[in-house]
Coordinates of C-alpha atoms and ligand atoms in Angstrom, one line a residue:
M1 CA 8.4 -24.7 22.6
V2 CA 7.1 -24.9 26.5
P3 CA 2.6 -24.8 26.4
E4 CA 3.7 -20.5 28.0
Q5 CA 5.4 -19.2 24.8
L6 CA 2.6 -21.0 22.7
T7 CA 0.4 -19.0 24.3
K8 CA 2.2 -15.8 24.9
Q9 CA 2.7 -13.2 21.7
F10 CA 5.7 -10.2 23.2
D11 CA 4.6 -6.8 22.3
H12 CA 7.8 -4.9 21.8
A13 CA 6.3 -1.5 21.9
N14 CA 4.2 -1.7 25.3
K15 CA 6.7 -4.4 26.9
K16 CA 3.1 -6.0 27.9
T17 CA 1.9 -9.4 27.8
M18 CA -1.2 -10.3 24.8
I19 CA -2.6 -13.6 26.1
I20 CA -4.2 -16.0 23.1
S21 CA -6.7 -18.0 24.3
A22 CA -9.7 -19.6 22.9
K23 CA -11.5 -16.6 22.5
T24 CA -8.8 -14.4 20.4
S25 CA -10.1 -14.5 17.1
L26 CA -7.7 -13.4 13.7
V27 CA -7.7 -10.8 11.4
G28 CA -4.5 -10.7 9.0
V29 CA -2.5 -9.5 5.6
L30 CA -2.6 -12.2 2.4
G31 CA 0.2 -11.3 0.6
N32 CA 3.6 -13.1 -1.3
P33 CA 6.0 -12.1 -0.8
I34 CA 5.1 -10.6 3.3
N35 CA 8.2 -11.5 5.3
H36 CA 8.9 -7.9 4.6
S37 CA 5.2 -6.6 6.0
L38 CA 5.2 -5.6 9.4
S39 CA 1.4 -4.8 9.3
P40 CA 1.5 -7.3 12.1
T41 CA 3.2 -4.9 13.9
I42 CA 1.5 -1.8 14.2
H43 CA -1.5 -4.0 14.4
N44 CA -1.1 -6.0 17.0
A45 CA 0.3 -3.3 19.1
A46 CA -3.4 -1.2 17.9
L47 CA -5.1 -4.2 18.7
Q48 CA -3.1 -5.0 22.7
E49 CA -4.8 -0.8 23.0
M50 CA -8.5 -1.6 22.3
N51 CA -8.2 -4.3 24.3
L52 CA -9.8 -6.1 21.4
N53 CA -8.7 -10.2 21.9
W54 CA -7.8 -10.6 17.6
C55 CA -4.2 -11.5 16.6
Y56 CA -2.4 -10.4 13.1
L57 CA -0.8 -12.9 11.0
A58 CA 0.8 -12.5 8.9
I59 CA -0.3 -14.3 6.3
P60 CA 1.9 -16.1 2.8
C61 CA -0.7 -17.2 -0.1
T62 CA 0.4 -18.0 -4.1
S63 CA -2.1 -16.4 -6.5
E64 CA -3.3 -20.3 -7.3
N65 CA -4.2 -20.8 -3.5
L66 CA -6.3 -17.8 -3.0
E67 CA -9.6 -18.1 -3.3
T68 CA -8.9 -21.3 -2.0
A69 CA -7.3 -19.5 1.8
L70 CA -10.2 -17.0 1.1
K71 CA -12.6 -19.4 1.2
G72 CA -11.3 -21.0 4.1
L73 CA -10.8 -17.9 6.2
K74 CA -14.3 -17.1 6.3
V75 CA -15.0 -20.7 7.6
I76 CA -13.3 -20.4 10.5
N77 CA -15.2 -16.8 11.2
C78 CA -11.4 -14.6 10.2
K79 CA -12.7 -10.8 11.4
G80 CA -10.7 -8.9 8.3
L81 CA -8.7 -9.6 6.0
N82 CA -5.5 -7.1 4.4
I83 CA -4.9 -7.8 0.8
T84 CA -1.2 -6.3 -0.6
I85 CA 0.9 -7.6 -3.1
P86 CA 0.2 -9.1 -5.6
H87 CA -3.7 -10.1 -5.1
K88 CA -5.4 -6.4 -5.2
I89 CA -7.2 -7.5 -8.6
K90 CA -7.2 -10.5 -8.0
A91 CA -9.4 -10.4 -5.0
L92 CA -11.6 -8.4 -6.7
K93 CA -13.7 -11.2 -7.9
Y94 CA -13.9 -13.7 -5.2
C95 CA -15.8 -10.7 -2.9
T96 CA -19.5 -10.9 -2.8
E97 CA -20.6 -6.9 -2.3
I98 CA -18.6 -4.4 -3.2
S99 CA -17.8 -1.2 -1.6
S100 CA -18.1 2.3 -4.1
I101 CA -14.7 3.4 -3.7
A102 CA -13.5 0.1 -4.3
Q103 CA -15.1 0.2 -7.6
E104 CA -14.1 3.3 -8.4
V105 CA -10.9 2.5 -7.8
N106 CA -10.8 -1.2 -8.8
A107 CA -9.2 -3.1 -6.6
V108 CA -9.2 -4.5 -3.1
N109 CA -6.8 -4.1 0.1
T110 CA -9.6 -4.4 3.2
L111 CA -11.9 -7.7 3.1
I112 CA -14.6 -7.2 6.3
P113 CA -16.9 -10.4 6.3
N114 CA -20.0 -10.0 5.5
K115 CA -23.8 -11.4 6.6
A116 CA -25.0 -13.0 3.4
N117 CA -21.2 -15.4 4.4
G118 CA -18.6 -13.5 2.0
W119 CA -16.6 -11.7 2.0
T120 CA -17.0 -7.1 1.3
G121 CA -14.6 -6.0 -0.7
D122 CA -12.9 -2.6 0.5
N123 CA -9.7 0.3 0.4
T124 CA -8.6 2.7 1.8
D125 CA -5.4 2.4 0.2
V126 CA -7.1 5.6 -1.4
K127 CA -6.6 7.9 1.8
G128 CA -3.8 6.4 3.1
F129 CA -1.7 7.5 -0.3
L130 CA -2.8 10.9 0.7
A131 CA -2.4 10.9 4.3
P132 CA 0.5 12.4 4.3
L133 CA -0.1 14.3 1.0
I134 CA -2.0 16.6 2.7
S135 CA -1.0 17.1 6.3
A136 CA 1.9 18.7 4.1
K137 CA 1.8 22.1 4.2
K138 CA 2.7 22.4 0.5
Y139 CA 0.5 19.6 -2.2
K140 CA -0.1 21.1 -5.1
Y141 CA 0.7 19.2 -7.6
K142 CA 0.8 19.8 -11.7
N143 CA 2.9 16.8 -13.1
V144 CA 3.4 13.8 -11.6
L145 CA 5.2 10.4 -13.0
L146 CA 3.8 7.4 -11.3
M147 CA 5.9 4.1 -11.9
G148 CA 3.8 0.9 -11.7
C149 CA 0.5 -0.1 -13.1
G150 CA -0.1 -3.1 -10.2
G151 CA -3.3 -2.9 -7.2
S152 CA -1.6 0.3 -4.6
A153 CA -1.4 2.7 -8.1
K154 CA -5.3 2.5 -8.9
A155 CA -5.8 4.0 -5.8
V156 CA -2.6 6.1 -6.4
I157 CA -4.4 7.4 -9.2
A158 CA -7.6 8.1 -7.4
G159 CA -5.9 9.2 -4.6
L160 CA -4.6 11.9 -7.7
I161 CA -7.4 12.8 -8.9
Q162 CA -9.1 14.0 -5.8
L163 CA -5.7 16.3 -5.8
N164 CA -6.7 17.9 -9.0
V165 CA -3.5 17.4 -10.1
E166 CA -3.2 18.3 -14.0
S167 CA -1.4 15.8 -15.8
I168 CA -0.2 12.2 -14.6
V169 CA 2.2 9.8 -16.5
V170 CA 2.1 6.0 -16.0
I171 CA 5.5 4.0 -16.7
N172 CA 5.3 0.7 -16.8
R173 CA 7.4 -2.7 -17.2
S174 CA 5.1 -4.5 -19.3
K175 CA 3.4 -3.2 -21.7
E176 CA 0.5 -5.1 -21.4
S177 CA -0.1 -4.7 -17.8
L178 CA -0.4 -1.2 -19.0
Y179 CA -2.4 -1.0 -21.6
T180 CA -5.2 -2.9 -19.7
F181 CA -4.1 -0.4 -16.7
L182 CA -4.4 3.6 -19.3
T183 CA -8.1 1.2 -20.5
D184 CA -9.5 0.8 -16.6
I185 CA -8.5 4.1 -15.9
D186 CA -10.9 4.8 -18.4
Q187 CA -14.0 3.3 -18.4
N188 CA -13.7 3.9 -14.7
Y189 CA -13.5 7.9 -14.7
I190 CA -13.5 9.4 -18.0
Q191 CA -15.9 7.7 -19.8
N192 CA -18.6 7.4 -16.6
N193 CA -17.7 11.2 -16.2
C194 CA -16.7 10.8 -13.0
L195 CA -13.8 13.6 -12.4
S196 CA -15.3 17.5 -12.5
S197 CA -12.1 17.9 -13.9
K198 CA -10.1 15.4 -16.3
P199 CA -6.3 15.3 -15.9
K200 CA -4.3 14.3 -18.2
I201 CA -3.6 10.5 -18.2
N202 CA -0.6 8.8 -20.6
G203 CA 1.1 5.6 -20.0
I204 CA 4.2 5.1 -21.2
S205 CA 6.2 1.8 -21.4
L206 CA 10.4 1.5 -20.4
K207 CA 10.5 -0.4 -23.4
D208 CA 10.0 2.1 -25.4
K209 CA 11.0 5.6 -24.5
D210 CA 13.6 6.8 -22.3
I211 CA 12.1 9.0 -19.6
S212 CA 14.9 11.3 -18.5
E213 CA 11.6 14.1 -19.8
Y214 CA 9.4 13.5 -17.8
I215 CA 11.6 12.7 -14.4
K216 CA 12.9 16.0 -14.9
N217 CA 9.5 18.1 -15.7
S218 CA 7.7 16.1 -12.4
D219 CA 6.7 17.6 -9.4
L220 CA 5.8 14.3 -8.1
I221 CA 7.2 11.0 -8.5
I222 CA 5.9 8.7 -7.4
N223 CA 7.4 4.5 -6.8
A224 CA 3.9 2.3 -6.5
T225 CA 6.1 -1.3 -7.8
P226 CA 8.1 -3.0 -5.4
I227 CA 11.6 -2.1 -6.3
G228 CA 13.6 -1.6 -3.1
M229 CA 11.3 -3.6 -0.8
M230 CA 13.2 -5.5 1.5
S231 CA 13.3 -9.6 0.2
K232 CA 15.3 -11.9 -1.7
D233 CA 14.6 -9.6 -5.5
F234 CA 13.6 -6.5 -5.1
D235 CA 16.1 -5.2 -1.8
Q236 CA 18.9 -2.5 -2.4
K237 CA 17.4 -1.3 -5.7
V238 CA 16.3 1.8 -6.9
P239 CA 13.2 1.9 -9.5
I240 CA 14.6 2.0 -13.6
D241 CA 17.9 2.1 -13.2
E242 CA 20.7 4.7 -11.1
K243 CA 22.1 6.7 -13.6
I244 CA 18.7 8.1 -14.4
W245 CA 18.1 9.3 -11.1
S246 CA 20.8 12.5 -12.7
N247 CA 17.9 14.1 -14.0
L248 CA 15.9 14.6 -10.6
K249 CA 15.7 18.3 -9.6
S250 CA 16.0 19.6 -6.6
G251 CA 12.8 20.1 -4.8
T252 CA 11.1 17.4 -6.4
T253 CA 8.7 14.6 -4.6
L254 CA 9.7 12.0 -3.8
Y255 CA 7.4 9.3 -2.7
D256 CA 8.3 5.6 -2.3
L257 CA 4.9 3.3 -1.2
V258 CA 8.0 0.8 0.4
Y259 CA 8.4 1.5 4.1
N260 CA 10.2 -1.2 4.2
P261 CA 13.7 -0.5 4.5
R262 CA 13.6 2.7 5.5
P263 CA 14.9 4.9 4.0
T264 CA 14.9 2.9 0.8
K265 CA 17.4 3.3 -1.6
W266 CA 15.4 5.7 -4.3
L267 CA 15.2 8.4 -0.9
K268 CA 18.1 8.4 -0.1
I269 CA 19.3 9.0 -3.7
G270 CA 16.8 11.3 -3.1
V271 CA 18.0 12.7 -0.7
K272 CA 21.3 13.6 -2.0
K273 CA 19.9 15.6 -4.3
D274 CA 17.6 18.1 -2.2
C275 CA 14.5 16.8 -2.9
K276 CA 11.3 16.2 -0.9
V277 CA 10.7 12.6 0.6
I278 CA 7.9 10.3 2.0
D279 CA 7.8 6.8 2.7
G280 CA 5.5 4.5 2.9
L281 CA 5.0 4.5 6.6
D282 CA 1.9 6.9 6.7
M283 CA 0.0 5.2 4.1
L284 CA 0.9 1.9 5.9
I285 CA -0.5 2.8 8.9
A286 CA -3.4 5.7 7.7
Q287 CA -4.8 3.1 6.3
G288 CA -4.3 -0.1 8.3
A289 CA -6.6 2.3 11.4
E290 CA -9.1 3.0 8.1
S291 CA -9.1 -1.4 8.1
L292 CA -9.0 -1.8 11.3
S293 CA -12.1 1.1 11.7
L294 CA -14.1 -0.6 9.3
W295 CA -13.7 -4.4 10.8
S296 CA -14.4 -3.5 14.5
G297 CA -16.6 -0.5 14.1
I298 CA -14.9 2.2 16.1
K299 CA -14.3 4.9 15.3
D300 CA -11.1 6.2 17.7
I301 CA -8.4 3.7 16.3
P302 CA -5.0 4.5 18.2
I303 CA -2.6 5.4 15.9
K304 CA 0.6 6.7 18.1
K305 CA 0.4 2.8 18.9
M306 CA 0.4 1.7 15.7
R307 CA 3.2 4.9 15.0
E308 CA 5.3 4.4 17.8
A309 CA 5.4 -0.3 17.5
A310 CA 6.5 1.1 14.2
E311 CA 8.9 3.6 14.6
L312 CA 10.4 0.9 18.0
H313 CA 10.5 -1.2 14.9
F314 CA 13.2 0.3 12.4
A315 CA 14.7 1.4 16.0
N316 CA 15.8 -2.2 16.9
I317 CA 17.0 -3.3 13.6
R318 CA 19.1 -0.3 13.0
Ligands
NDP1 P1 1.2 -5.1 -8.0 O1 2.1 -6.9 -7.8 O2 -0.9 -5.3 -7.8 O3 2.2 -4.2 -9.0 C1 3.0 -4.3 -9.6 C2 4.2 -3.2 -9.8 O4 5.4 -3.0 -10.2 C3 2.9 -4.0 -11.5 O5 3.5 -2.4 -12.1 C4 4.7 -4.4 -12.3 O6 4.5 -3.8 -13.3 C5 5.8 -3.8 -11.1 N1 6.5 -4.5 -10.6 C6 7.0 -5.2 -10.4 N2 8.2 -6.1 -10.2 C7 8.9 -5.8 -10.8 C8 10.4 -5.4 -10.9 N3 10.7 -6.2 -11.5 N4 10.7 -4.3 -12.5 C9 9.7 -3.5 -12.6 N5 9.1 -3.2 -11.8 C10 8.5 -4.0 -12.0 O7 1.8 -4.6 -6.8 P2 0.9 -3.3 -5.2 O8 0.2 -2.2 -6.5 O9 0.0 -3.9 -4.5 O10 3.1 -3.3 -4.3 C11 3.5 -2.1 -5.3 C12 4.1 -2.4 -4.0 O11 3.3 -0.5 -3.4 C13 5.3 -3.2 -2.7 O12 5.8 -3.0 -2.6 C14 3.9 -3.1 -1.4 O13 4.3 -3.4 -1.1 C15 3.8 -1.4 -1.2 N6 2.2 -0.3 -0.9 C16 2.8 0.5 0.7 C17 1.5 0.3 1.0 C18 1.8 0.9 2.2 O14 0.1 0.9 2.5 N7 2.3 1.8 2.2 C19 0.1 0.1 0.6 C20 -0.3 -1.1 -1.1 C21 1.1 -1.0 -2.0 P3 4.4 -5.4 -14.1 O15 2.8 -5.2 -15.3 O16 5.2 -5.7 -15.7 O17 4.0 -7.4 -13.8

């Protein structure tokens, strides 16, 4: 590679070049898998618009290496990190400070370097999750079915509590993680009396029960698993199995946290059944903009540029 190629990064959204120099700082996202991530695309578009000499990278990191990676990135003066699948819960224990919302959710998606030479854990997924729901005209939901109980599902629960839904049924593949998840929610919200009105929250292990009735009776169904995501294990799959979605009622809202591919196979089924569908792109942009604001201290984040960069990415792969 010639030196010029090494020092210039082409920005597709703006058709300008972003110069990486000796003064460029690092920001990025840690996860596994990470190849599907659109975060570098939207963040680098925003950084260029903001004239910030930072570069955002997708950094593959296994669970075993998470602690070492976080320590190393802190030492080399990384300006901020996003944390994604499957590290949002584990990363909590490597934070020396934790924001109140991250304590409530008990998961982090944003790390900010602090003066005590450690990371402050925060969570912008709650705001991100709510963004497309509260911008829609109708966002009064009663009965919610939530698939998955990992790090992002915790933020979804916090968001649903803010929306004052009446009941939430959480379904998951493994009984053990479902039990831990429900115990955690019980301790965080119910025992601490954090709620003015309490939604009824129940858990169902997929091995134990047929969930057809819940699909029929829910007005909002959320996929917080990676199923459907563009990666070798999940691409072109639908949560649970295809047959069960014949129970969908028209008018039900399907919200897939997965944003790549766009739309996912599950959302295509929803469109055919006359459901309202929301993909994960609005959430990605809203949580990303909030993270960037926390790292930079700048309130006015160029959200429009972030969206343009994402739309262009999808237009180019069509
Ligand atoms: P986690 O690893 O923390 O949790 C994954 C959840 O999915 C667990 O409940 C797990 O179940 C379940 N799961 C994983 N694999 C399978 C499988 N093969 N079959 C059935 N269930 C499975 O991940 P996150 O919560 O961090 O992320 C989940 C998804 O949400 C990812 O695709 C991520 O990219 C997306 N996301 C999108 C965001 C956005 O901004 N749009 C923000 C946050 C997340 P079990 O307990 O049995 O292992």
